[in-house]
mmCIF file of C-alpha atoms in Angstrom:
data_model
loop_
_atom_site.group_PDB
_atom_site.id
_atom_site.type_symbol
_atom_site.label_atom_id
_atom_site.label_comp_id
_atom_site.label_asym_id
_atom_site.label_seq_id
_atom_site.Cartn_x
_atom_site.Cartn_y
_atom_site.Cartn_z
ATOM 1 C CA MET E 13 -20.285 15.848 8.835
ATOM 2 C CA ASN E 14 -17.889 17.780 10.161
ATOM 3 C CA GLN E 15 -15.860 15.185 11.967
ATOM 4 C CA GLN E 16 -12.392 15.220 13.309
ATOM 5 C CA TRP E 17 -10.123 13.063 12.353
ATOM 6 C CA ASP E 18 -6.473 13.012 14.333
ATOM 7 C CA LEU E 19 -4.301 10.736 12.216
ATOM 8 C CA PHE E 20 -0.607 9.824 12.992
ATOM 9 C CA CYS E 21 2.023 8.623 11.441
ATOM 10 C CA ARG E 22 5.526 8.204 12.148
ATOM 11 C CA VAL E 23 7.850 7.755 8.771
ATOM 12 C CA ILE E 24 10.249 4.784 9.593
ATOM 13 C CA ASP E 25 11.543 4.043 6.084
ATOM 14 C CA ASN E 26 10.754 3.254 2.378
ATOM 15 C CA PHE E 27 7.510 5.684 2.282
ATOM 16 C CA GLY E 28 5.440 3.215 3.297
ATOM 17 C CA ASP E 29 3.898 4.726 6.486
ATOM 18 C CA ILE E 30 3.349 7.783 5.086
ATOM 19 C CA GLY E 31 1.945 6.344 1.858
ATOM 20 C CA VAL E 32 -0.973 4.805 3.810
ATOM 21 C CA ALA E 33 -1.204 7.592 5.971
ATOM 22 C CA TRP E 34 -1.682 9.907 3.191
ATOM 23 C CA ARG E 35 -4.242 7.765 0.834
ATOM 24 C CA LEU E 36 -6.313 7.476 4.297
ATOM 25 C CA ALA E 37 -6.410 11.172 4.460
ATOM 26 C CA ARG E 38 -7.389 11.910 1.070
ATOM 27 C CA ASP E 39 -9.526 9.450 1.146
ATOM 28 C CA LEU E 40 -11.433 10.386 4.762
ATOM 29 C CA ALA E 41 -11.453 14.339 3.132
ATOM 30 C CA ALA E 42 -13.040 13.314 0.183
ATOM 31 C CA ARG E 43 -15.766 11.562 2.173
ATOM 32 C CA GLY E 44 -16.537 15.066 4.017
ATOM 33 C CA ARG E 45 -14.346 14.210 6.962
ATOM 34 C CA LEU E 46 -11.836 16.935 8.650
ATOM 35 C CA VAL E 47 -8.537 15.682 8.748
ATOM 36 C CA ARG E 48 -5.317 16.597 10.924
ATOM 37 C CA LEU E 49 -2.081 14.619 9.591
ATOM 38 C CA PHE E 50 0.597 14.720 12.695
ATOM 39 C CA ILE E 51 3.731 13.538 11.016
ATOM 40 C CA ASP E 52 7.250 13.857 12.174
ATOM 41 C CA ASP E 53 8.446 13.246 8.254
ATOM 42 C CA ALA E 54 5.992 15.259 5.685
ATOM 43 C CA SER E 55 9.273 15.256 3.313
ATOM 44 C CA ALA E 56 7.814 12.914 0.433
ATOM 45 C CA LEU E 57 4.584 15.002 0.671
ATOM 46 C CA ARG E 58 6.455 17.186 -1.922
ATOM 47 C CA TRP E 59 6.652 14.451 -4.741
ATOM 48 C CA MET E 60 3.473 12.509 -3.485
ATOM 49 C CA ALA E 61 1.179 14.904 -3.294
ATOM 50 C CA PRO E 62 2.368 17.479 -6.236
ATOM 51 C CA THR E 63 -1.012 19.242 -6.625
ATOM 52 C CA GLY E 64 -1.022 20.144 -2.818
ATOM 53 C CA VAL E 65 -2.647 19.415 0.299
ATOM 54 C CA PRO E 66 -6.595 18.611 -0.707
ATOM 55 C CA PRO E 67 -9.461 20.559 1.092
ATOM 56 C CA GLY E 68 -9.688 19.379 4.295
ATOM 57 C CA ILE E 69 -6.566 17.505 5.593
ATOM 58 C CA GLU E 70 -4.208 20.042 7.553
ATOM 59 C CA VAL E 71 -0.474 18.613 7.419
ATOM 60 C CA LEU E 72 0.686 19.182 11.293
ATOM 61 C CA PRO E 73 4.179 18.376 12.798
ATOM 62 C CA TRP E 74 4.813 15.469 15.020
ATOM 63 C CA GLY E 75 5.041 18.641 18.056
ATOM 64 C CA ALA E 76 2.067 20.570 16.884
ATOM 65 C CA SER E 77 0.084 18.068 18.810
ATOM 66 C CA LEU E 78 1.531 18.480 21.864
ATOM 67 C CA ALA E 79 -0.416 22.250 21.753
ATOM 68 C CA ALA E 80 -3.495 20.934 20.368
ATOM 69 C CA GLU E 81 -6.155 22.022 22.147
ATOM 70 C CA SER E 82 -8.192 18.962 22.032
ATOM 71 C CA SER E 83 -8.164 16.010 19.818
ATOM 72 C CA GLY E 84 -10.265 14.792 17.199
ATOM 73 C CA ASP E 85 -13.953 12.772 17.414
ATOM 74 C CA VAL E 86 -11.641 10.334 16.133
ATOM 75 C CA VAL E 87 -7.781 9.279 16.676
ATOM 76 C CA VAL E 88 -5.712 6.827 14.489
ATOM 77 C CA GLU E 89 -2.225 5.786 15.560
ATOM 78 C CA THR E 90 -0.567 4.184 12.209
ATOM 79 C CA PHE E 91 1.045 1.297 12.831
ATOM 80 C CA GLY E 92 1.292 1.288 16.579
ATOM 81 C CA CYS E 93 3.204 4.838 16.603
ATOM 82 C CA GLU E 94 2.782 5.955 20.569
ATOM 83 C CA LEU E 95 0.675 8.999 20.510
ATOM 84 C CA PRO E 96 2.597 11.692 22.429
ATOM 85 C CA GLU E 97 1.497 11.777 26.318
ATOM 86 C CA PRO E 98 0.011 15.477 26.544
ATOM 87 C CA PHE E 99 -1.986 14.217 23.606
ATOM 88 C CA VAL E 100 -3.345 11.867 25.122
ATOM 89 C CA ALA E 101 -4.178 13.424 28.090
ATOM 90 C CA ARG E 102 -6.126 15.708 26.276
ATOM 91 C CA MET E 103 -8.133 12.947 24.912
ATOM 92 C CA ALA E 104 -9.260 11.102 28.398
ATOM 93 C CA GLN E 105 -10.635 14.407 28.845
ATOM 94 C CA ARG E 106 -12.811 14.677 25.136
ATOM 95 C CA ARG E 107 -12.538 10.484 25.203
ATOM 96 C CA PRO E 108 -12.857 9.896 21.302
ATOM 97 C CA LEU E 109 -12.557 6.541 19.414
ATOM 98 C CA TRP E 110 -8.896 5.350 19.333
ATOM 99 C CA LEU E 111 -7.669 2.915 16.745
ATOM 100 C CA ASN E 112 -4.440 1.439 15.892
ATOM 101 C CA LEU E 113 -4.427 1.233 12.521
ATOM 102 C CA GLU E 114 -2.543 -2.057 11.883
ATOM 103 C CA TYR E 115 0.234 -3.747 9.360
ATOM 104 C CA LEU E 116 -1.058 -5.199 6.096
ATOM 105 C CA SER E 117 -1.074 -9.289 6.670
ATOM 106 C CA ALA E 118 -2.730 -12.489 5.549
ATOM 107 C CA GLU E 119 -1.924 -14.520 8.699
ATOM 108 C CA SER E 120 -4.825 -16.254 10.731
ATOM 109 C CA TYR E 121 -3.861 -13.911 13.657
ATOM 110 C CA VAL E 122 -5.542 -10.843 11.687
ATOM 111 C CA GLU E 123 -8.976 -12.046 11.982
ATOM 112 C CA ARG E 124 -8.664 -13.571 15.369
ATOM 113 C CA SER E 125 -6.768 -9.665 16.328
ATOM 114 C CA HIS E 126 -9.551 -7.120 14.511
ATOM 115 C CA GLY E 127 -11.432 -5.323 16.214
ATOM 116 C CA LEU E 128 -10.322 -6.161 19.665
ATOM 117 C CA ARG E 129 -9.810 -3.853 22.798
ATOM 118 C CA SER E 130 -6.463 -2.517 24.868
ATOM 119 C CA PRO E 131 -8.625 -0.751 28.222
ATOM 120 C CA GLN E 132 -5.825 1.432 29.073
ATOM 121 C CA SER E 133 -5.635 1.310 32.648
ATOM 122 C CA SER E 134 -2.174 3.450 33.203
ATOM 123 C CA GLY E 135 -0.634 6.185 32.067
ATOM 124 C CA PRO E 136 -2.306 9.649 31.170
ATOM 125 C CA GLY E 137 -4.520 7.296 28.636
ATOM 126 C CA VAL E 138 -6.055 5.844 32.070
ATOM 127 C CA GLY E 139 -9.694 4.890 31.642
ATOM 128 C CA LEU E 140 -9.878 5.093 27.875
ATOM 129 C CA ASP E 141 -9.850 1.820 25.205
ATOM 130 C CA LYS E 142 -7.811 1.193 21.894
ATOM 131 C CA ARG E 143 -9.225 -0.629 19.474
ATOM 132 C CA PHE E 144 -7.329 -2.030 17.425
ATOM 133 C CA PHE E 145 -8.063 -2.113 13.531
ATOM 134 C CA TYR E 146 -6.063 -4.579 11.201
ATOM 135 C CA PRO E 147 -6.427 -4.392 7.396
ATOM 136 C CA GLY E 148 -6.876 -7.940 5.374
ATOM 137 C CA PHE E 149 -8.129 -9.783 2.826
ATOM 138 C CA THR E 150 -11.022 -11.242 4.517
ATOM 139 C CA PRO E 151 -14.508 -9.842 5.255
ATOM 140 C CA LYS E 152 -13.387 -10.279 9.063
ATOM 141 C CA THR E 153 -10.845 -7.654 8.849
ATOM 142 C CA GLY E 154 -10.760 -4.265 8.247
ATOM 143 C CA GLY E 155 -10.640 -4.699 4.348
ATOM 144 C CA LEU E 156 -8.133 -2.263 1.435
ATOM 145 C CA LEU E 157 -7.864 1.005 0.705
ATOM 146 C CA ARG E 158 -10.264 1.253 -1.631
ATOM 147 C CA GLU E 159 -11.327 4.761 -2.594
ATOM 148 C CA PRO E 160 -15.201 5.152 -4.271
ATOM 149 C CA GLY E 161 -15.088 4.941 -8.117
ATOM 150 C CA LEU E 162 -11.304 3.675 -8.448
ATOM 151 C CA LEU E 163 -12.491 0.509 -10.149
ATOM 152 C CA ALA E 164 -14.766 2.520 -12.909
ATOM 153 C CA ALA E 165 -11.728 5.342 -13.220
ATOM 154 C CA ARG E 166 -9.519 2.431 -13.657
ATOM 155 C CA GLU E 167 -11.660 1.252 -16.262
ATOM 156 C CA ARG E 168 -12.151 4.315 -18.291
ATOM 157 C CA PHE E 169 -8.548 5.317 -18.652
ATOM 158 C CA ASP E 170 -6.645 6.094 -21.577
ATOM 159 C CA ALA E 171 -3.411 4.179 -20.988
ATOM 160 C CA ALA E 172 -1.652 4.795 -24.049
ATOM 161 C CA ALA E 173 -2.553 9.129 -23.517
ATOM 162 C CA TRP E 174 -1.194 9.110 -20.200
ATOM 163 C CA LEU E 175 2.007 7.277 -21.266
ATOM 164 C CA ALA E 176 2.721 9.957 -24.158
ATOM 165 C CA GLY E 177 1.938 12.239 -21.351
ATOM 166 C CA ARG E 178 4.808 11.339 -18.987
ATOM 167 C CA GLY E 179 7.457 10.600 -22.327
ATOM 168 C CA ILE E 180 7.100 6.984 -22.013
ATOM 169 C CA GLU E 181 7.269 5.643 -25.574
ATOM 170 C CA ARG E 182 7.268 1.957 -26.039
ATOM 171 C CA ARG E 183 8.269 0.401 -29.178
ATOM 172 C CA THR E 184 5.799 -1.920 -31.432
ATOM 173 C CA GLY E 185 5.657 -5.521 -29.681
ATOM 174 C CA GLU E 186 7.585 -3.841 -26.338
ATOM 175 C CA ARG E 187 5.296 -5.075 -23.499
ATOM 176 C CA LEU E 188 5.738 -2.560 -20.434
ATOM 177 C CA VAL E 189 6.876 -3.728 -16.956
ATOM 178 C CA SER E 190 7.398 -1.523 -14.573
ATOM 179 C CA LEU E 191 9.583 -2.164 -11.418
ATOM 180 C CA PHE E 192 9.463 -0.784 -7.954
ATOM 181 C CA ALA E 193 11.653 -2.914 -5.183
ATOM 182 C CA TYR E 194 13.982 -3.337 -2.352
ATOM 183 C CA PRO E 195 17.626 -3.817 -2.977
ATOM 184 C CA ASN E 196 17.319 -7.676 -4.323
ATOM 185 C CA GLU E 197 20.160 -9.995 -5.300
ATOM 186 C CA ARG E 198 18.354 -11.414 -7.755
ATOM 187 C CA LEU E 199 17.743 -8.746 -9.864
ATOM 188 C CA PRO E 200 20.131 -9.919 -12.302
ATOM 189 C CA GLN E 201 18.014 -13.140 -12.933
ATOM 190 C CA LEU E 202 14.757 -10.933 -13.755
ATOM 191 C CA LEU E 203 16.657 -8.408 -16.002
ATOM 192 C CA ASP E 204 17.912 -11.621 -18.125
ATOM 193 C CA ASP E 205 14.501 -14.056 -18.278
ATOM 194 C CA LEU E 206 13.151 -9.709 -19.367
ATOM 195 C CA ALA E 207 15.255 -9.231 -21.548
ATOM 196 C CA CYS E 208 14.473 -12.865 -23.817
ATOM 197 C CA GLU E 209 11.218 -10.219 -25.590
ATOM 198 C CA PRO E 210 11.343 -6.919 -26.331
ATOM 199 C CA THR E 211 10.449 -4.686 -23.119
ATOM 200 C CA LEU E 212 10.614 -1.905 -21.483
ATOM 201 C CA LEU E 213 11.010 -1.549 -17.942
ATOM 202 C CA LEU E 214 10.237 1.442 -16.341
ATOM 203 C CA VAL E 215 12.357 1.860 -13.103
ATOM 204 C CA CYS E 216 10.503 3.446 -10.604
ATOM 205 C CA GLY E 217 11.469 4.964 -6.828
ATOM 206 C CA GLY E 218 15.416 6.375 -7.268
ATOM 207 C CA MET E 219 16.332 2.737 -8.238
ATOM 208 C CA ALA E 220 19.623 2.643 -10.284
ATOM 209 C CA VAL E 221 18.763 2.366 -14.184
ATOM 210 C CA PRO E 222 20.235 -1.312 -15.250
ATOM 211 C CA ALA E 223 22.035 -1.209 -18.721
ATOM 212 C CA PRO E 224 20.166 -2.447 -21.343
ATOM 213 C CA ARG E 225 20.643 -6.146 -22.242
ATOM 214 C CA GLY E 226 19.224 -8.433 -25.289
ATOM 215 C CA GLY E 227 15.841 -7.052 -26.120
ATOM 216 C CA LEU E 228 15.346 -4.895 -22.525
ATOM 217 C CA ARG E 229 15.219 -1.474 -22.737
ATOM 218 C CA CYS E 230 15.094 0.492 -18.950
ATOM 219 C CA GLN E 231 13.762 3.804 -18.474
ATOM 220 C CA ALA E 232 13.907 6.004 -15.089
ATOM 221 C CA VAL E 233 10.192 7.086 -13.948
ATOM 222 C CA PRO E 234 10.966 9.935 -11.048
ATOM 223 C CA PHE E 235 9.182 9.876 -8.196
ATOM 224 C CA MET E 236 5.502 10.835 -8.717
ATOM 225 C CA GLY E 237 1.891 11.279 -7.119
ATOM 226 C CA GLN E 238 -0.257 8.267 -5.589
ATOM 227 C CA ASP E 239 -2.819 8.942 -8.530
ATOM 228 C CA ASP E 240 -0.178 9.185 -11.198
ATOM 229 C CA TYR E 241 1.545 5.894 -9.515
ATOM 230 C CA ASP E 242 -2.279 4.243 -9.829
ATOM 231 C CA ARG E 243 -2.172 4.888 -13.540
ATOM 232 C CA LEU E 244 1.602 3.878 -13.943
ATOM 233 C CA LEU E 245 0.387 0.125 -12.316
ATOM 234 C CA TRP E 246 -3.014 0.595 -14.762
ATOM 235 C CA SER E 247 -0.608 0.820 -18.178
ATOM 236 C CA CYS E 248 1.870 -1.913 -17.336
ATOM 237 C CA GLU E 249 1.352 -5.131 -18.776
ATOM 238 C CA LEU E 250 3.148 -6.508 -15.304
ATOM 239 C CA ASN E 251 4.392 -4.676 -12.618
ATOM 240 C CA PHE E 252 6.628 -5.350 -9.625
ATOM 241 C CA VAL E 253 6.163 -3.581 -6.153
ATOM 242 C CA ARG E 254 6.983 -3.642 -2.539
ATOM 243 C CA GLY E 255 5.642 -3.076 0.655
ATOM 244 C CA GLU E 256 2.233 -2.599 1.437
ATOM 245 C CA ASP E 257 0.746 0.491 -0.352
ATOM 246 C CA SER E 258 2.308 -0.478 -3.505
ATOM 247 C CA PHE E 259 0.781 -3.904 -3.274
ATOM 248 C CA VAL E 260 -2.515 -3.316 -2.317
ATOM 249 C CA ARG E 261 -2.628 -0.702 -5.714
ATOM 250 C CA ALA E 262 -1.093 -3.607 -7.837
ATOM 251 C CA HIS E 263 -4.463 -5.225 -6.921
ATOM 252 C CA TRP E 264 -6.836 -2.598 -8.009
ATOM 253 C CA ALA E 265 -4.735 -2.683 -11.424
ATOM 254 C CA GLY E 266 -5.526 -5.771 -12.375
ATOM 255 C CA ARG E 267 -2.679 -6.561 -14.193
ATOM 256 C CA PRO E 268 0.019 -9.474 -13.287
ATOM 257 C CA PHE E 269 2.318 -8.359 -10.218
ATOM 258 C CA VAL E 270 4.784 -9.898 -8.213
ATOM 259 C CA TRP E 271 5.305 -8.372 -4.213
ATOM 260 C CA HIS E 272 8.676 -8.377 -3.288
ATOM 261 C CA ILE E 273 7.759 -8.170 0.512
ATOM 262 C CA TYR E 274 9.670 -6.316 3.164
ATOM 263 C CA PRO E 275 12.676 -8.361 4.327
ATOM 264 C CA GLN E 276 13.636 -8.805 8.211
ATOM 265 C CA ASP E 277 16.099 -10.262 9.946
ATOM 266 C CA ASP E 278 14.127 -12.784 11.393
ATOM 267 C CA GLY E 279 12.808 -14.545 8.789
ATOM 268 C CA ALA E 280 8.930 -13.185 9.575
ATOM 269 C CA HIS E 281 9.049 -12.146 5.863
ATOM 270 C CA GLY E 282 8.628 -15.865 4.822
ATOM 271 C CA PRO E 283 5.153 -16.833 6.361
ATOM 272 C CA LYS E 284 3.643 -13.806 5.665
ATOM 273 C CA LEU E 285 3.920 -14.622 2.258
ATOM 274 C CA GLU E 286 3.160 -18.081 2.040
ATOM 275 C CA ALA E 287 0.307 -16.911 4.186
ATOM 276 C CA TYR E 288 -0.823 -14.762 1.151
ATOM 277 C CA MET E 289 0.181 -16.947 -1.556
ATOM 278 C CA SER E 290 -2.809 -19.333 -0.010
ATOM 279 C CA LEU E 291 -5.251 -16.969 0.434
ATOM 280 C CA ALA E 292 -5.000 -15.294 -2.727
ATOM 281 C CA GLY E 293 -4.763 -18.733 -4.186
ATOM 282 C CA LEU E 294 -2.008 -18.320 -6.320
ATOM 283 C CA ASP E 295 -0.581 -21.046 -9.181
ATOM 284 C CA ALA E 296 2.524 -22.893 -8.527
ATOM 285 C CA PRO E 297 4.057 -21.080 -11.165
ATOM 286 C CA THR E 298 3.490 -17.748 -9.972
ATOM 287 C CA ARG E 299 4.253 -18.583 -6.357
ATOM 288 C CA ALA E 300 7.370 -19.988 -7.609
ATOM 289 C CA LEU E 301 8.419 -16.990 -9.050
ATOM 290 C CA TRP E 302 7.794 -14.600 -5.963
ATOM 291 C CA ARG E 303 9.273 -16.602 -3.453
ATOM 292 C CA ALA E 304 12.367 -16.504 -5.984
ATOM 293 C CA TRP E 305 12.309 -12.915 -6.113
ATOM 294 C CA ASN E 306 12.122 -12.877 -3.064
ATOM 295 C CA GLY E 307 15.290 -14.916 -2.201
ATOM 296 C CA LEU E 308 13.401 -17.919 -0.805
ATOM 297 C CA GLY E 309 13.428 -20.675 -3.503
ATOM 298 C CA ASP E 310 14.598 -21.253 -6.603
ATOM 299 C CA TRP E 311 14.757 -18.930 -9.835
ATOM 300 C CA PRO E 312 11.630 -20.700 -11.571
ATOM 301 C CA PRO E 313 12.527 -21.996 -15.421
ATOM 302 C CA ALA E 314 9.288 -20.810 -16.703
ATOM 303 C CA TRP E 315 7.442 -17.806 -15.761
ATOM 304 C CA PRO E 316 3.475 -18.157 -15.294
ATOM 305 C CA GLU E 317 1.441 -18.225 -18.488
ATOM 306 C CA PRO E 318 0.691 -15.070 -19.120
ATOM 307 C CA ALA E 319 -3.615 -15.334 -19.747
ATOM 308 C CA GLU E 320 -3.990 -17.549 -16.778
ATOM 309 C CA TRP E 321 -2.040 -15.199 -15.063
ATOM 310 C CA THR E 322 -4.227 -12.207 -15.573
ATOM 311 C CA ALA E 323 -7.352 -14.509 -15.206
ATOM 312 C CA GLN E 324 -6.301 -15.539 -11.322
ATOM 313 C CA VAL E 325 -5.458 -11.600 -10.778
ATOM 314 C CA LEU E 326 -8.808 -10.051 -11.690
ATOM 315 C CA ARG E 327 -10.564 -13.019 -10.086
ATOM 316 C CA TRP E 328 -8.850 -11.981 -6.823
ATOM 317 C CA ARG E 329 -9.335 -8.498 -7.114
ATOM 318 C CA ASP E 330 -13.254 -9.441 -7.977
ATOM 319 C CA ARG E 331 -12.809 -11.005 -4.941
ATOM 320 C CA LEU E 332 -11.839 -8.215 -2.884
ATOM 321 C CA ALA E 333 -13.815 -5.853 -4.416
ATOM 322 C CA ALA E 334 -16.792 -7.471 -3.182
ATOM 323 C CA GLN E 335 -15.728 -6.510 0.678
ATOM 324 C CA THR E 336 -16.009 -3.757 2.447
ATOM 325 C CA ASN E 337 -13.118 -1.078 1.658
ATOM 326 C CA LEU E 338 -11.124 -0.215 4.553
ATOM 327 C CA THR E 339 -12.366 3.602 4.880
ATOM 328 C CA THR E 340 -15.998 2.471 4.947
ATOM 329 C CA GLY E 341 -14.974 0.192 7.645
ATOM 330 C CA LEU E 342 -13.566 3.136 9.642
ATOM 331 C CA LEU E 343 -16.516 5.362 9.662
ATOM 332 C CA ALA E 344 -18.794 2.514 9.886
ATOM 333 C CA VAL E 345 -17.372 1.841 14.001
ATOM 334 C CA SER E 346 -16.665 5.568 13.876
ATOM 335 C CA GLY E 347 -20.740 6.323 14.581
#
């Protein structure tokens, strides 16, 4: 099916916007759709897509949309990025499906807002309808990005072989932990806790590598492609993730994880974190650690019990995996 999808992405910061847009573009192309990704800064694709652009995807600078002869069959503006007016005028001629892919949240408004339409009563797109598509964690939302066969690939994965190929060698008895986070004043407390038992900490995303202490060793992991980042999460016993893209991928890894939510000056990240923890059914010790890591509570005297932590992660993952994934949901509304 040669259905043409136009994806628009503005890179704000921290690679989350382009990370989500690139995963969606790849998944759409793998399902037989043609994708044009209009983006204002594609530099992160140098490491995010190390094997190059796959068939079915065309990566174009944002300004190229100004000269596009027509829009695709489906136009997706990610995270409320405003489309160029000349392109919207061409959309008014063709009348494609216009979707605004919103940010991920577990808050209750997502179910109420998912699928709502915004008729355009003025400007170059007058007469068009923009439809809001909200990712989420319940069947009444747009779901999460999850490629076909992802969980089966996870089960077949040989972590030891992959780690050896990346030059990561853990010593006997060491746990493996990944760290991908925003600047965090609680980092020294985290390192002290990790140092209480033999641990190899894999520091991702260009973060400064802490000095070893106690039982803690640290190793830098360079920026890597999305598939390899998934494999890193699969290989570790515990993952610290941040933002949206790595947060979602931590779910599919089926390993205990801690989320560093994007901090907002008005404190809105606090209720967002609480909404997610409540919906996911996290137990009290896990919630305490999550709040502490996000600067929203005191540092806990003890961490969650590993076996129970793993069990609750797997229960939640299986519940999410039973729901329609985001790309399938998008394809369903596109006809």
